[in-house]
Tab-separated table of C-alpha atoms in Angstrom:
chain	number	residue	atom	x	y	z
A	1	MET	CA	-6.730	-20.166	18.699
A	2	LEU	CA	-3.604	-21.917	17.312
A	3	ARG	CA	-2.878	-25.389	19.156
A	4	LEU	CA	1.038	-26.519	18.789
A	5	HIS	CA	1.240	-30.150	19.441
A	6	LEU	CA	4.805	-30.428	20.821
A	7	GLY	CA	6.213	-33.930	20.438
A	8	PRO	CA	9.371	-35.266	22.579
A	9	ALA	CA	12.097	-34.039	20.209
A	10	ASP	CA	10.420	-30.619	20.576
A	11	LEU	CA	10.128	-30.638	24.369
A	12	CYS	CA	13.595	-31.434	24.675
A	13	ARG	CA	14.896	-28.788	22.687
A	14	ILE	CA	13.058	-25.661	23.982
A	15	ARG	CA	15.312	-22.711	24.440
A	16	PHE	CA	15.447	-18.906	24.280
A	17	VAL	CA	16.535	-16.999	21.281
A	18	ASP	CA	20.227	-15.948	22.302
A	19	ARG	CA	20.107	-12.633	20.669
A	20	LEU	CA	17.876	-10.243	18.840
A	21	HIS	CA	17.425	-10.171	14.926
A	22	PRO	CA	17.797	-6.571	13.777
A	23	VAL	CA	15.339	-6.958	10.809
A	24	GLY	CA	12.780	-9.257	12.361
A	25	THR	CA	12.661	-6.886	15.262
A	26	ALA	CA	12.432	-3.971	12.977
A	27	MET	CA	9.519	-5.371	11.148
A	28	MET	CA	7.352	-6.211	14.403
A	29	ALA	CA	8.354	-2.535	15.510
A	30	CYS	CA	7.018	-0.936	12.461
A	31	GLN	CA	3.716	-2.562	13.256
A	32	ALA	CA	3.593	-2.130	17.121
A	33	LEU	CA	4.509	1.378	17.565
A	34	HIS	CA	1.323	2.369	15.589
A	35	ASP	CA	-0.836	0.502	17.912
A	36	PRO	CA	-1.431	2.518	21.111
A	37	ARG	CA	-1.674	-0.585	23.407
A	38	SER	CA	1.469	-2.076	21.571
A	39	ALA	CA	3.377	1.269	21.842
A	40	ALA	CA	2.550	1.610	25.839
A	41	MET	CA	4.812	-1.618	25.973
A	42	ALA	CA	8.060	0.376	24.706
A	43	PRO	CA	7.230	3.997	25.558
A	44	ASP	CA	10.971	4.875	24.715
A	45	LEU	CA	10.751	3.277	21.264
A	46	ALA	CA	7.588	4.955	20.525
A	47	ALA	CA	8.848	8.331	21.458
A	48	ALA	CA	11.701	7.722	19.389
A	49	ALA	CA	9.595	6.921	16.384
A	50	GLY	CA	7.592	9.962	16.707
A	51	THR	CA	10.727	12.221	17.148
A	52	ALA	CA	12.319	10.628	14.111
A	53	ALA	CA	9.113	11.041	11.901
A	54	SER	CA	10.165	14.993	11.930
A	55	ALA	CA	13.179	14.159	9.686
A	56	PRO	CA	11.996	14.058	5.874
A	57	GLY	CA	13.895	11.111	5.111
A	58	VAL	CA	12.720	9.206	7.921
A	59	ARG	CA	9.182	10.457	7.353
A	60	SER	CA	9.305	9.105	3.869
A	61	ALA	CA	10.925	5.675	4.978
A	62	ALA	CA	8.225	5.386	7.682
A	63	ALA	CA	5.381	6.235	5.248
A	64	SER	CA	6.881	3.438	2.629
A	65	LEU	CA	6.793	0.932	5.358
A	66	ARG	CA	3.424	1.537	6.705
A	67	HIS	CA	2.235	1.347	3.057
A	68	LEU	CA	3.748	-1.990	2.385
A	69	LEU	CA	3.215	-3.753	5.701
A	70	PRO	CA	0.074	-4.942	6.896
A	71	ALA	CA	-1.139	-2.385	9.616
A	72	ARG	CA	-1.754	-5.054	12.167
A	73	GLY	CA	-1.832	-8.922	12.485
A	74	ARG	CA	0.285	-11.496	10.909
A	75	LEU	CA	3.324	-10.409	9.054
A	76	PRO	CA	4.191	-12.206	5.808
A	77	ASP	CA	6.715	-14.993	7.450
A	78	PHE	CA	9.658	-14.309	4.947
A	79	LEU	CA	9.900	-10.736	6.426
A	80	THR	CA	10.997	-12.475	9.818
A	81	PRO	CA	13.766	-14.723	8.551
A	82	PHE	CA	15.759	-16.832	10.844
A	83	ASP	CA	19.064	-16.036	8.926
A	84	GLY	CA	20.668	-12.676	8.694
A	85	LEU	CA	21.275	-12.211	12.669
A	86	ASP	CA	24.539	-10.023	12.079
A	87	SER	CA	23.086	-6.646	10.766
A	88	VAL	CA	20.113	-5.216	9.060
A	89	GLY	CA	21.810	-5.573	5.630
A	90	ALA	CA	22.302	-9.190	6.367
A	91	GLY	CA	18.669	-9.705	7.461
A	92	LEU	CA	17.676	-7.764	4.118
A	93	ALA	CA	19.955	-10.025	2.152
A	94	ALA	CA	17.783	-13.100	3.586
A	95	ILE	CA	14.679	-11.472	2.716
A	96	ARG	CA	15.854	-10.898	-0.844
A	97	ALA	CA	17.082	-14.529	-0.980
A	98	THR	CA	13.418	-15.657	-0.556
A	99	PRO	CA	11.948	-17.607	-3.671
A	100	VAL	CA	9.776	-15.150	-5.661
A	101	ARG	CA	6.710	-17.764	-5.427
A	102	ARG	CA	6.846	-17.690	-1.733
A	103	VAL	CA	7.206	-13.594	-1.506
A	104	ARG	CA	4.256	-13.404	-3.952
A	105	ALA	CA	2.059	-15.900	-2.145
A	106	GLU	CA	2.491	-14.375	1.391
A	107	VAL	CA	2.481	-10.809	0.496
A	108	ALA	CA	-0.990	-11.377	-1.388
A	109	ALA	CA	-2.268	-13.064	1.617
A	110	ALA	CA	-1.334	-10.385	3.719
A	111	TYR	CA	-3.093	-7.579	1.277
A	112	GLY	CA	-6.409	-9.453	1.555
A	113	GLY	CA	-8.244	-6.487	3.286
A	114	VAL	CA	-6.454	-3.751	1.774
A	115	ALA	CA	-6.788	-1.546	-1.396
A	116	ALA	CA	-4.411	-2.603	-4.164
A	117	THR	CA	-2.063	0.282	-5.258
A	118	PRO	CA	1.000	0.170	-7.715
A	119	LEU	CA	3.296	-0.040	-4.796
A	120	ARG	CA	1.621	-3.032	-3.272
A	121	ARG	CA	1.105	-4.776	-6.542
A	122	GLY	CA	4.963	-4.389	-7.223
A	123	PHE	CA	5.620	-5.862	-3.710
A	124	ALA	CA	3.286	-8.607	-4.222
A	125	ALA	CA	4.925	-9.365	-7.582
A	126	ALA	CA	8.204	-9.374	-5.843
A	127	ASP	CA	9.349	-6.549	-8.113
A	128	PRO	CA	13.218	-5.789	-7.501
A	129	GLU	CA	12.721	-2.105	-7.573
A	130	VAL	CA	10.167	-2.204	-4.921
A	131	LEU	CA	12.106	-4.686	-2.959
A	132	ASP	CA	15.125	-2.233	-3.162
A	133	LEU	CA	12.731	0.653	-1.809
A	134	PHE	CA	11.713	-1.489	0.767
A	135	GLY	CA	15.253	-2.420	1.958
A	136	ARG	CA	16.182	1.476	1.907
A	137	ALA	CA	13.124	2.362	4.003
A	138	MET	CA	14.172	-0.258	6.405
A	139	HIS	CA	17.876	0.858	6.707
A	140	THR	CA	16.644	4.394	7.065
A	141	TRP	CA	13.892	3.759	9.696
A	142	PHE	CA	15.948	1.298	11.673
A	143	GLY	CA	18.960	3.627	11.914
A	144	ALA	CA	16.813	6.384	13.149
A	145	VAL	CA	14.552	4.424	15.541
A	146	LEU	CA	15.890	1.486	16.750
A	147	ALA	CA	19.751	1.565	16.533
A	148	PRO	CA	20.013	4.343	19.243
A	149	HIS	CA	18.136	1.904	21.706
A	150	TRP	CA	19.697	-1.399	20.462
A	151	PRO	CA	22.118	-1.599	23.477
A	152	ALA	CA	19.207	-1.238	25.830
A	153	LEU	CA	17.002	-3.596	23.902
A	154	ALA	CA	19.660	-6.092	23.893
A	155	ALA	CA	20.395	-5.648	27.543
A	156	LEU	CA	16.862	-6.070	28.301
A	157	HIS	CA	16.502	-9.285	26.163
A	158	GLN	CA	19.378	-10.820	28.033
A	159	ARG	CA	17.760	-9.858	31.344
A	160	GLN	CA	14.449	-11.309	30.358
A	161	VAL	CA	16.084	-14.549	29.610
A	162	ALA	CA	18.034	-14.690	32.686
A	163	GLU	CA	14.650	-14.206	34.439
A	164	ALA	CA	13.217	-16.969	32.657
A	165	ALA	CA	15.948	-19.421	33.393
A	166	PHE	CA	15.597	-18.560	37.075
A	167	GLY	CA	11.679	-19.261	36.729
A	168	LEU	CA	12.771	-22.639	34.843
A	169	ALA	CA	14.876	-23.665	37.795
A	170	ARG	CA	12.058	-22.772	40.349
A	171	ARG	CA	8.967	-23.802	38.626
A	172	GLY	CA	10.132	-26.398	35.944
A	173	LEU	CA	9.071	-26.519	32.257
A	174	ALA	CA	5.542	-26.745	32.622
A	175	GLY	CA	5.533	-23.723	35.002
A	176	LEU	CA	7.741	-21.649	32.584
A	177	LEU	CA	5.536	-22.525	29.665
A	178	ALA	CA	2.417	-21.509	31.689
A	179	GLY	CA	3.662	-18.294	32.773
A	180	LEU	CA	5.003	-16.944	29.449
A	181	HIS	CA	1.851	-14.690	28.665
A	182	PRO	CA	-1.817	-14.632	29.330
A	183	ALA	CA	-2.562	-15.412	25.705
A	184	ILE	CA	-0.516	-18.637	26.035
A	185	ARG	CA	-1.699	-21.860	27.789
A	186	TRP	CA	0.190	-25.027	28.350
A	187	ARG	CA	-1.960	-28.112	28.084
A	188	PRO	CA	0.525	-30.972	27.793
A	189	PRO	CA	1.352	-31.693	25.160
A	190	VAL	CA	-0.386	-28.758	23.476
A	191	LEU	CA	0.579	-25.148	23.636
A	192	GLU	CA	-2.517	-23.168	23.249
A	193	VAL	CA	-1.722	-19.775	21.666
A	194	ARG	CA	-4.013	-16.818	21.086
A	195	THR	CA	-2.483	-15.281	17.941
A	196	TRP	CA	-2.954	-13.935	14.529
A	197	TRP	CA	-4.286	-17.375	13.057
A	198	SER	CA	-5.737	-20.230	13.980
A	199	GLY	CA	-5.455	-24.342	13.507
A	200	GLU	CA	-3.680	-27.327	14.732
A	201	VAL	CA	0.079	-27.402	14.070
A	202	THR	CA	2.363	-30.089	14.893
A	203	GLY	CA	5.971	-29.227	16.104
A	204	THR	CA	8.747	-29.590	13.518
A	205	GLY	CA	11.032	-32.042	15.791
A	206	HIS	CA	13.469	-29.183	15.978
A	207	GLY	CA	12.431	-27.605	19.096
A	208	LEU	CA	10.847	-24.388	20.266
A	209	MET	CA	12.517	-21.022	20.433
A	210	LEU	CA	11.063	-18.429	22.877
A	211	LEU	CA	11.609	-14.845	22.350
A	212	PRO	CA	10.017	-12.200	24.639
A	213	SER	CA	9.936	-8.775	23.018
A	214	PRO	CA	8.503	-5.379	23.610
A	215	VAL	CA	7.421	-5.043	19.943
A	216	ALA	CA	5.612	-8.234	19.313
A	217	GLY	CA	2.525	-6.454	19.250
A	218	PRO	CA	-0.849	-7.063	21.190
A	219	LEU	CA	-0.839	-11.043	20.716
A	220	PRO	CA	1.986	-13.461	20.549
A	221	ARG	CA	3.462	-14.402	17.192
A	222	VAL	CA	4.170	-17.985	15.734
A	223	LEU	CA	6.418	-19.057	13.039
A	224	VAL	CA	6.540	-22.263	11.678
A	225	GLU	CA	8.908	-23.620	9.072
A	226	PRO	CA	9.790	-27.058	7.819
A	227	ASP	CA	13.297	-28.280	9.508
A	228	ARG	CA	13.359	-25.223	11.705
A	229	PRO	CA	12.478	-24.705	15.357
A	230	VAL	CA	9.199	-23.271	16.037
A	231	LEU	CA	9.572	-19.847	16.884
A	232	LEU	CA	7.165	-18.047	19.433
A	233	VAL	CA	7.627	-14.414	20.148
A	234	TYR	CA	5.397	-13.109	22.962
A	235	PRO	CA	4.920	-9.459	24.446
A	236	ALA	CA	7.021	-8.369	27.119
A	237	ALA	CA	7.341	-4.692	28.346
A	238	MET	CA	10.259	-2.572	28.023
A	239	PRO	CA	10.618	-0.173	30.964
A	240	ALA	CA	10.708	3.455	30.149
A	241	ARG	CA	13.205	4.365	32.910
A	242	ALA	CA	15.419	1.340	33.860
A	243	THR	CA	18.219	1.821	36.300
A	244	ALA	CA	21.616	0.257	34.892
A	245	PRO	CA	22.350	-2.679	36.944
A	246	ALA	CA	26.084	-1.467	36.882
A	247	ALA	CA	24.885	2.238	38.164
A	248	ASP	CA	22.798	0.803	41.037
A	249	PRO	CA	24.630	-0.051	44.353
A	250	LEU	CA	21.402	-1.849	45.431
A	251	ALA	CA	22.063	-4.168	42.545
A	252	GLY	CA	24.669	-5.896	44.281
A	253	VAL	CA	22.875	-6.878	47.424
A	254	LEU	CA	19.324	-7.538	45.814
A	255	GLY	CA	20.094	-8.280	42.307
A	256	ALA	CA	19.423	-5.975	39.323
A	257	THR	CA	15.876	-6.868	38.664
A	258	ARG	CA	14.951	-7.137	42.471
A	259	ALA	CA	16.657	-3.501	42.937
A	260	ALA	CA	14.626	-2.317	39.767
A	261	VAL	CA	11.240	-3.758	41.396
A	262	LEU	CA	11.975	-2.121	44.862
A	263	ARG	CA	12.906	1.397	43.210
A	264	ARG	CA	9.676	1.258	41.032
A	265	LEU	CA	7.623	0.842	44.330
A	266	ALA	CA	8.958	4.106	45.420
A	267	GLU	CA	7.508	5.871	42.370
A	268	PRO	CA	4.177	7.222	42.383
A	269	GLY	CA	1.350	4.968	41.113
A	270	ARG	CA	-0.945	2.015	41.686
A	271	HIS	CA	1.844	-0.906	41.851
A	272	THR	CA	-0.368	-4.164	41.001
A	273	THR	CA	1.841	-7.248	40.176
A	274	THR	CA	0.918	-6.477	36.441
A	275	ALA	CA	2.080	-3.033	36.582
A	276	LEU	CA	5.282	-3.956	38.129
A	277	ALA	CA	6.087	-6.548	35.403
A	278	ARG	CA	5.298	-4.230	32.763
A	279	ALA	CA	7.422	-1.366	34.304
A	280	VAL	CA	10.495	-3.407	34.900
A	281	GLY	CA	10.092	-5.429	31.710
A	282	ILE	CA	9.729	-8.954	33.333
A	283	SER	CA	6.947	-11.663	33.449
A	284	LEU	CA	4.052	-11.837	35.774
A	285	SER	CA	5.331	-14.722	37.444
A	286	SER	CA	8.800	-12.964	38.140
A	287	ALA	CA	7.272	-9.955	39.217
A	288	SER	CA	5.345	-11.922	41.778
A	289	GLU	CA	8.347	-13.770	42.940
A	290	HIS	CA	10.415	-10.742	43.366
A	291	ALA	CA	7.654	-8.907	45.269
A	292	SER	CA	7.358	-11.925	47.518
A	293	ALA	CA	11.084	-12.049	48.146
A	294	LEU	CA	10.859	-8.385	49.010
A	295	ARG	CA	7.989	-9.036	51.409
A	296	ALA	CA	9.863	-11.672	53.145
A	297	ALA	CA	12.449	-9.463	53.881
A	298	GLY	CA	10.236	-6.590	55.122
A	299	LEU	CA	10.701	-4.230	52.470
A	300	VAL	CA	7.286	-4.471	50.633
A	301	ASP	CA	3.711	-4.658	52.045
A	302	THR	CA	1.009	-6.772	49.702
A	303	GLU	CA	-2.740	-6.518	49.847
A	304	ARG	CA	-5.447	-7.855	47.662
A	305	ARG	CA	-8.259	-5.297	46.402
A	306	GLY	CA	-10.904	-7.106	44.421
A	307	GLY	CA	-9.277	-9.052	41.809
A	308	ALA	CA	-5.783	-7.214	42.118
A	309	VAL	CA	-2.839	-7.526	44.298
A	310	ARG	CA	-1.141	-4.233	44.998
A	311	HIS	CA	2.355	-3.649	46.687
A	312	ARG	CA	3.684	-0.800	48.457
A	313	LEU	CA	7.087	-0.046	50.275
A	314	THR	CA	7.345	-0.494	54.125
A	315	PRO	CA	9.203	2.099	56.231
A	316	LEU	CA	12.030	-0.298	56.169
A	317	GLY	CA	11.991	-0.391	52.352
A	318	ALA	CA	11.698	3.509	52.145
A	319	HIS	CA	14.547	3.589	54.543
A	320	LEU	CA	16.605	1.325	52.597
A	321	LEU	CA	16.132	3.233	49.456
A	322	ASP	CA	16.770	6.602	51.172
A	323	GLY	CA	20.168	5.415	52.145
A	324	ALA	CA	21.130	4.253	48.621
A	325	PRO	CA	21.938	7.246	45.796
């Protein structure tokens, strides 16, 4: 368990990442899409990775990345830089600008439990040729797997941030932090995070940046660097088939997310609050709030069975959907 002690300066500067980092997202995705539990959070990306792997160039790039990156767990921090937001090339340039001593230390630590190979030794030694190979592989893999889905990822991120802003307005900062993810607990002034490393960490005084991501992996990730905000990346599902808000006539009446929740309830399956949150790509607390609003409008019925809460359409909800294209 990581215990992050947040001071007044950090608490006054809690905010969400305003846009996705191409290379940082790709680094996490390289790991997450090979873990069945994590791949289920982003089914479209997992399918794209499987399809792209049939192309020889992409297959070779994926093999290089799998060989050089830890199979699971904590990534070397320098591979998810704060700088280089504009493009994959800019992100890779930020990585190449990392001091050699830091590259060697972080890669060597990441390789603690894997067999040594010439390529891994070169990476751990910050060999320029190996770093070039790594950059080319990342360019190829990103272009084949993430680039076609980047607009959808960006739109999902904006929707998740909007949902969080709504939750903040309804529940306050304590409610927001407590509802981020089951592996995150808020015990003022300490944020407890079940992540890949443990210890006691004090905030940097530059705030806390929050990033919901479908490729975070099974556990949240925490990046702490001096003179930077602490970055907390936590798992958030990407819906496999999201209705575009602009194309959904119900979105103008119910709101895009609430319309997506209602439409999801019309599909076969066991619609628990957790399943709704995962399918639509929102937090558990947001899914519960939307289901409550739909229930108050007579569109949804809710019942508790054991420890789970299940939702289903009412005749009125089904009639509303039947009348909407």
